[in-house]
């Protein structure tokens, strides 16, 4: 990844990263590693436990990260929250996700990472997802939090990527 | 008689691809578009194996799987789980394997053969 993430987030409050599938897991670690401050991390495709495991292996500290895990509840029994994580019913529970993100914004986290728009489309059609992104970006604009949205570079979802790209300050293709 | 496999995935491309591969290997294949559809179709056919995507709209897979205790299941997944979670999921008697997407044909066929022959 040749993008200077710090610089991009200094100049833009909301950024959409279009990630190639083959580098995706590696890029996810790099982005978190490059951010200093409190991070709210919304995960729709990796469980909280697996992210902790991944970050630990990459020597990334997670004490400053609050996770919103929307996938664990679909595959196993978990409480509504544990230390460092809020669990949401599913990636399609837009209201629950939105409420959890509101807490992050309210507590003035430095960064919000949304991983990823691609997975949300499994559960919801393009229109509600685009509306969700638009509403979320508006909330972020009224806060000090900076947001990074991820989307995988897949042809089938080009329309959503294009639409979401109109809401955020900058779209960056990580090639 | 050929063994029956049910492929449960909300992505049409995946369903069709997996079906084509398995039919070529001599299996009978039924498809379902999500967990609810799968449960409905199980009323008519009891497959020897279910290949099920973890991430699908509708009833969560956790709940769907809890209703089919006597059918072997292999998860097809893009969801990343920890090593401990993988073991925990495999500790359920009928969950017999994981195939990560994107998968290759050999891995798929070998996993299926390993379970039902």
Coordinates of C-alpha atoms in Angstrom, one line a residue:
Chain A
X1 CA 0.0 0.0 0.0
X2 CA 1.6 3.2 -1.1
X3 CA -1.0 5.6 0.2
X4 CA 0.0 7.9 3.1
X5 CA -3.0 7.2 5.3
X6 CA -2.1 9.8 8.0
X7 CA -1.8 12.5 5.3
X8 CA -5.1 11.5 3.7
X9 CA -6.9 11.6 7.0
X10 CA -5.4 14.9 7.9
X11 CA -6.8 16.4 4.7
X12 CA -10.1 14.5 4.6
X13 CA -12.5 13.6 7.3
X14 CA -14.1 10.7 5.5
X15 CA -12.3 8.4 3.1
X16 CA -13.4 5.4 1.2
X17 CA -10.7 2.8 0.5
X18 CA -11.3 0.5 -2.5
X19 CA -9.3 -2.6 -1.7
X20 CA -8.1 -5.3 -4.0
X21 CA -9.3 -8.7 -2.6
X22 CA -5.8 -10.2 -2.6
X23 CA -4.3 -7.5 -0.4
X24 CA -7.3 -6.9 1.7
X25 CA -6.2 -8.7 5.0
X26 CA -2.8 -7.2 4.8
X27 CA -4.1 -3.7 4.1
X28 CA -6.5 -3.9 7.1
X29 CA -3.6 -4.4 9.4
X30 CA -1.6 -1.6 7.8
X31 CA -4.4 1.0 8.2
X32 CA -4.9 0.3 11.9
X33 CA -1.1 0.3 12.5
X34 CA -0.8 3.7 10.9
X35 CA -3.5 5.4 13.1
X36 CA -2.6 6.9 16.5
X37 CA -5.5 7.5 18.8
X38 CA -8.8 5.9 19.8
X39 CA -10.3 3.8 17.1
X40 CA -13.8 2.5 16.7
X41 CA -13.6 -0.6 14.4
X42 CA -16.9 -1.9 12.9
X43 CA -16.4 -5.4 11.6
X44 CA -18.9 -7.2 9.3
X45 CA -16.7 -10.1 8.2
X46 CA -14.1 -10.9 10.9
X47 CA -15.1 -11.8 14.4
X48 CA -13.8 -9.7 17.3
X49 CA -11.7 -12.7 18.4
X50 CA -10.2 -13.2 15.0
X51 CA -9.3 -9.5 14.7
X52 CA -7.7 -9.6 18.1
X53 CA -5.7 -12.6 17.0
X54 CA -4.7 -11.0 13.7
X55 CA -3.6 -7.7 15.3
X56 CA -1.7 -9.6 18.1
X57 CA 0.2 -11.5 15.4
X58 CA 1.0 -8.3 13.7
X59 CA 2.0 -6.7 17.0
X60 CA -0.7 -4.1 16.8
X61 CA -2.0 -3.0 20.2
X62 CA -5.8 -3.1 20.6
X63 CA -6.2 -1.4 24.0
X64 CA -7.2 1.8 22.1
X65 CA -9.7 0.0 19.9
X66 CA -13.4 -0.4 20.6
X67 CA -14.8 -3.1 18.3
X68 CA -18.4 -3.3 17.0
X69 CA -18.7 -6.9 15.9
X70 CA -21.7 -7.6 13.6
X71 CA -20.7 -11.1 12.6
X72 CA -20.1 -13.2 15.8
X73 CA -23.8 -13.3 16.8
X74 CA -24.7 -14.9 13.5
X75 CA -22.4 -17.9 14.1
X76 CA -22.2 -18.3 17.9
X77 CA -23.7 -17.3 21.1
X78 CA -22.2 -14.1 22.5
X79 CA -23.3 -11.5 25.0
X80 CA -24.3 -8.0 23.9
X81 CA -21.0 -6.6 25.0
X82 CA -17.6 -7.6 26.5
X83 CA -14.6 -5.6 27.3
X84 CA -13.6 -3.8 24.2
X85 CA -16.5 -5.0 22.0
X86 CA -20.2 -4.4 21.3
X87 CA -21.9 -7.3 19.5
X88 CA -24.6 -6.5 17.0
X89 CA -27.1 -9.1 15.6
X90 CA -25.9 -9.1 12.0
X91 CA -24.4 -7.0 9.2
X92 CA -27.9 -6.3 8.1
X93 CA -29.0 -4.8 11.4
X94 CA -28.4 -1.2 10.2
X95 CA -30.2 0.4 13.2
X96 CA -28.2 -1.5 15.8
X97 CA -25.0 -0.8 13.9
X98 CA -25.9 2.9 13.7
X99 CA -26.7 3.1 17.5
X100 CA -23.3 1.5 18.3
X101 CA -21.5 3.9 16.0
X102 CA -23.3 6.8 17.6
X103 CA -21.6 5.9 20.9
X104 CA -18.2 6.0 19.2
X105 CA -19.0 9.4 17.7
X106 CA -20.4 10.7 21.0
X107 CA -17.3 9.7 22.9
X108 CA -15.2 11.6 20.3
X109 CA -13.1 8.7 19.1
X110 CA -10.3 9.8 16.8
X111 CA -11.1 7.3 14.1
X112 CA -13.9 5.1 12.9
X113 CA -13.1 2.2 10.6
X114 CA -15.9 0.6 8.7
X115 CA -15.0 -2.9 7.4
X116 CA -16.7 -3.2 5.0
X117 CA -19.5 -1.8 2.8
X118 CA -19.1 -4.9 0.6
X119 CA -20.4 -7.2 3.3
X120 CA -23.4 -5.1 4.2
X121 CA -24.6 -5.7 0.6
X122 CA -25.0 -9.4 1.4
X123 CA -27.9 -8.5 3.8
X124 CA -29.3 -5.3 2.4
X125 CA -29.9 -3.9 -1.0
X126 CA -28.0 -1.0 -2.4
X127 CA -30.5 1.7 -1.6
X128 CA -30.6 1.2 2.2
X129 CA -26.9 0.7 2.4
X130 CA -26.3 4.0 0.5
X131 CA -28.7 5.8 2.8
X132 CA -26.9 4.3 5.8
X133 CA -23.6 5.6 4.5
X134 CA -25.0 9.0 3.7
X135 CA -26.5 9.3 7.2
X136 CA -23.3 8.1 8.8
X137 CA -21.1 10.5 6.9
X138 CA -23.5 13.4 7.9
X139 CA -23.2 12.4 11.6
X140 CA -19.4 12.2 11.3
X141 CA -19.3 15.7 9.7
X142 CA -20.7 17.1 13.0
X143 CA -18.0 15.4 15.1
X144 CA -14.2 15.4 15.4
X145 CA -14.0 11.7 14.4
X146 CA -12.4 10.8 11.1
X147 CA -13.8 7.8 9.2
X148 CA -12.3 5.2 6.9
X149 CA -14.7 3.0 4.9
X150 CA -13.6 -0.1 3.2
X151 CA -15.0 -1.7 0.1
X152 CA -13.7 -4.5 -1.9
X153 CA -12.9 -3.9 -5.5
X154 CA -15.6 -6.1 -7.0
X155 CA -17.4 -5.4 -10.3
X156 CA -20.8 -6.4 -9.0
X157 CA -20.7 -3.7 -6.4
X158 CA -19.4 -0.9 -8.6
X159 CA -22.7 1.0 -8.3
X160 CA -22.6 1.2 -4.5
X161 CA -19.0 2.1 -4.5
X162 CA -19.7 4.9 -7.0
X163 CA -22.7 6.2 -4.9
X164 CA -20.8 6.0 -1.6
X165 CA -17.9 7.8 -3.2
X166 CA -20.2 10.8 -3.6
X167 CA -20.8 11.0 0.1
X168 CA -17.3 10.8 1.4
X169 CA -14.5 13.4 1.0
X170 CA -12.2 11.2 -1.0
X171 CA -12.1 7.8 -2.7
X172 CA -8.8 6.1 -2.8
X173 CA -8.0 3.0 -4.7
X174 CA -5.4 0.9 -3.0
X175 CA -3.6 -0.8 -5.9
Chain B
X1 CA -27.2 -44.5 -5.6
X2 CA -25.5 -41.1 -5.8
X3 CA -25.1 -39.2 -2.6
X4 CA -27.2 -36.0 -2.2
X5 CA -25.6 -32.7 -1.3
X6 CA -27.5 -29.5 -0.5
X7 CA -25.6 -26.3 -1.4
X8 CA -26.9 -23.3 0.6
X9 CA -25.6 -19.9 -0.5
X10 CA -27.2 -16.6 -1.3
X11 CA -24.8 -16.0 -4.1
X12 CA -26.1 -17.4 -7.4
X13 CA -22.6 -17.7 -8.9
X14 CA -21.3 -19.7 -6.0
X15 CA -24.4 -22.0 -6.0
X16 CA -24.1 -22.7 -9.7
X17 CA -20.4 -23.2 -9.6
X18 CA -20.4 -25.6 -6.7
X19 CA -23.3 -27.5 -8.2
X20 CA -21.6 -27.9 -11.5
X21 CA -18.4 -29.1 -9.8
X22 CA -20.2 -31.6 -7.6
X23 CA -22.5 -32.9 -10.3
X24 CA -19.4 -33.6 -12.5
X25 CA -18.1 -35.6 -9.6
X26 CA -21.2 -37.7 -9.6
X27 CA -23.2 -36.3 -6.7
X28 CA -26.8 -35.3 -6.8
X29 CA -27.1 -31.6 -5.8
X30 CA -30.0 -29.5 -4.5
X31 CA -29.7 -25.9 -3.9
X32 CA -31.1 -23.4 -1.3
X33 CA -30.8 -19.7 -1.4
X34 CA -30.5 -19.1 2.3
X35 CA -31.0 -20.9 5.7
X36 CA -34.7 -20.6 5.7
X37 CA -35.0 -22.0 2.2
X38 CA -32.7 -24.8 3.3
X39 CA -34.9 -25.7 6.3
X40 CA -38.0 -25.7 4.1
X41 CA -36.4 -28.0 1.5
X42 CA -35.1 -30.4 4.2
X43 CA -38.8 -31.3 4.8
X44 CA -38.8 -33.1 1.4
X45 CA -35.1 -34.2 1.1
X46 CA -32.6 -35.2 3.7
X47 CA -29.2 -34.7 2.1
X48 CA -26.0 -36.6 3.1
X49 CA -24.2 -33.3 3.4
X50 CA -24.9 -29.6 3.4
X51 CA -22.5 -27.0 2.2
X52 CA -23.5 -23.8 3.8
X53 CA -22.4 -20.3 3.5
X54 CA -22.0 -18.6 7.0
X55 CA -22.9 -15.1 5.9
X56 CA -26.4 -15.0 4.5
X57 CA -29.5 -12.9 4.9
X58 CA -32.4 -14.3 6.9
X59 CA -32.3 -16.4 10.0
X60 CA -28.7 -16.5 11.3
X61 CA -26.8 -19.6 10.4
X62 CA -26.2 -20.4 14.1
X63 CA -30.0 -20.8 14.5
X64 CA -30.4 -22.7 11.2
X65 CA -27.7 -25.2 12.0
X66 CA -29.1 -25.8 15.5
X67 CA -32.3 -27.2 13.8
X68 CA -30.5 -29.8 11.8
X69 CA -28.5 -31.9 14.3
X70 CA -28.3 -35.1 12.3
X71 CA -27.0 -33.8 9.0
X72 CA -23.3 -33.2 8.3
X73 CA -22.4 -29.7 7.4
X74 CA -19.4 -28.0 5.9
X75 CA -19.3 -24.2 6.1
X76 CA -18.4 -22.2 3.1
X77 CA -17.1 -18.9 4.3
X78 CA -15.5 -15.6 3.8
X79 CA -15.9 -14.8 7.4
X80 CA -12.6 -14.8 9.3
X81 CA -12.8 -16.6 12.7
X82 CA -10.1 -17.2 15.3
X83 CA -8.4 -20.6 15.7
X84 CA -10.4 -21.1 18.9
X85 CA -13.7 -20.2 17.3
X86 CA -13.0 -22.6 14.5
X87 CA -12.4 -25.4 17.0
X88 CA -15.5 -24.3 18.8
X89 CA -17.6 -24.4 15.7
X90 CA -16.2 -27.8 14.7
X91 CA -17.0 -29.2 18.1
X92 CA -20.6 -29.2 17.1
X93 CA -21.2 -32.8 16.3
X94 CA -22.6 -32.2 12.8
X95 CA -20.2 -29.4 11.6
X96 CA -17.5 -31.4 9.9
X97 CA -15.4 -28.8 8.1
X98 CA -14.7 -25.3 6.8
X99 CA -13.9 -24.3 3.2
X100 CA -12.7 -20.7 2.9
X101 CA -13.9 -18.7 -0.1
X102 CA -12.4 -18.3 -2.6
X103 CA -11.8 -22.0 -2.7
X104 CA -10.2 -24.2 -5.4
X105 CA -11.9 -27.2 -7.0
X106 CA -9.6 -29.8 -5.4
X107 CA -10.1 -28.5 -1.9
X108 CA -13.9 -28.5 -2.4
X109 CA -14.0 -32.0 -3.9
X110 CA -11.6 -33.4 -1.3
X111 CA -13.5 -32.0 1.6
X112 CA -16.7 -33.5 0.3
X113 CA -15.2 -36.9 -0.5
X114 CA -13.6 -36.9 2.9
X115 CA -17.0 -36.6 4.6
X116 CA -19.4 -38.7 2.4
X117 CA -17.1 -40.6 0.1

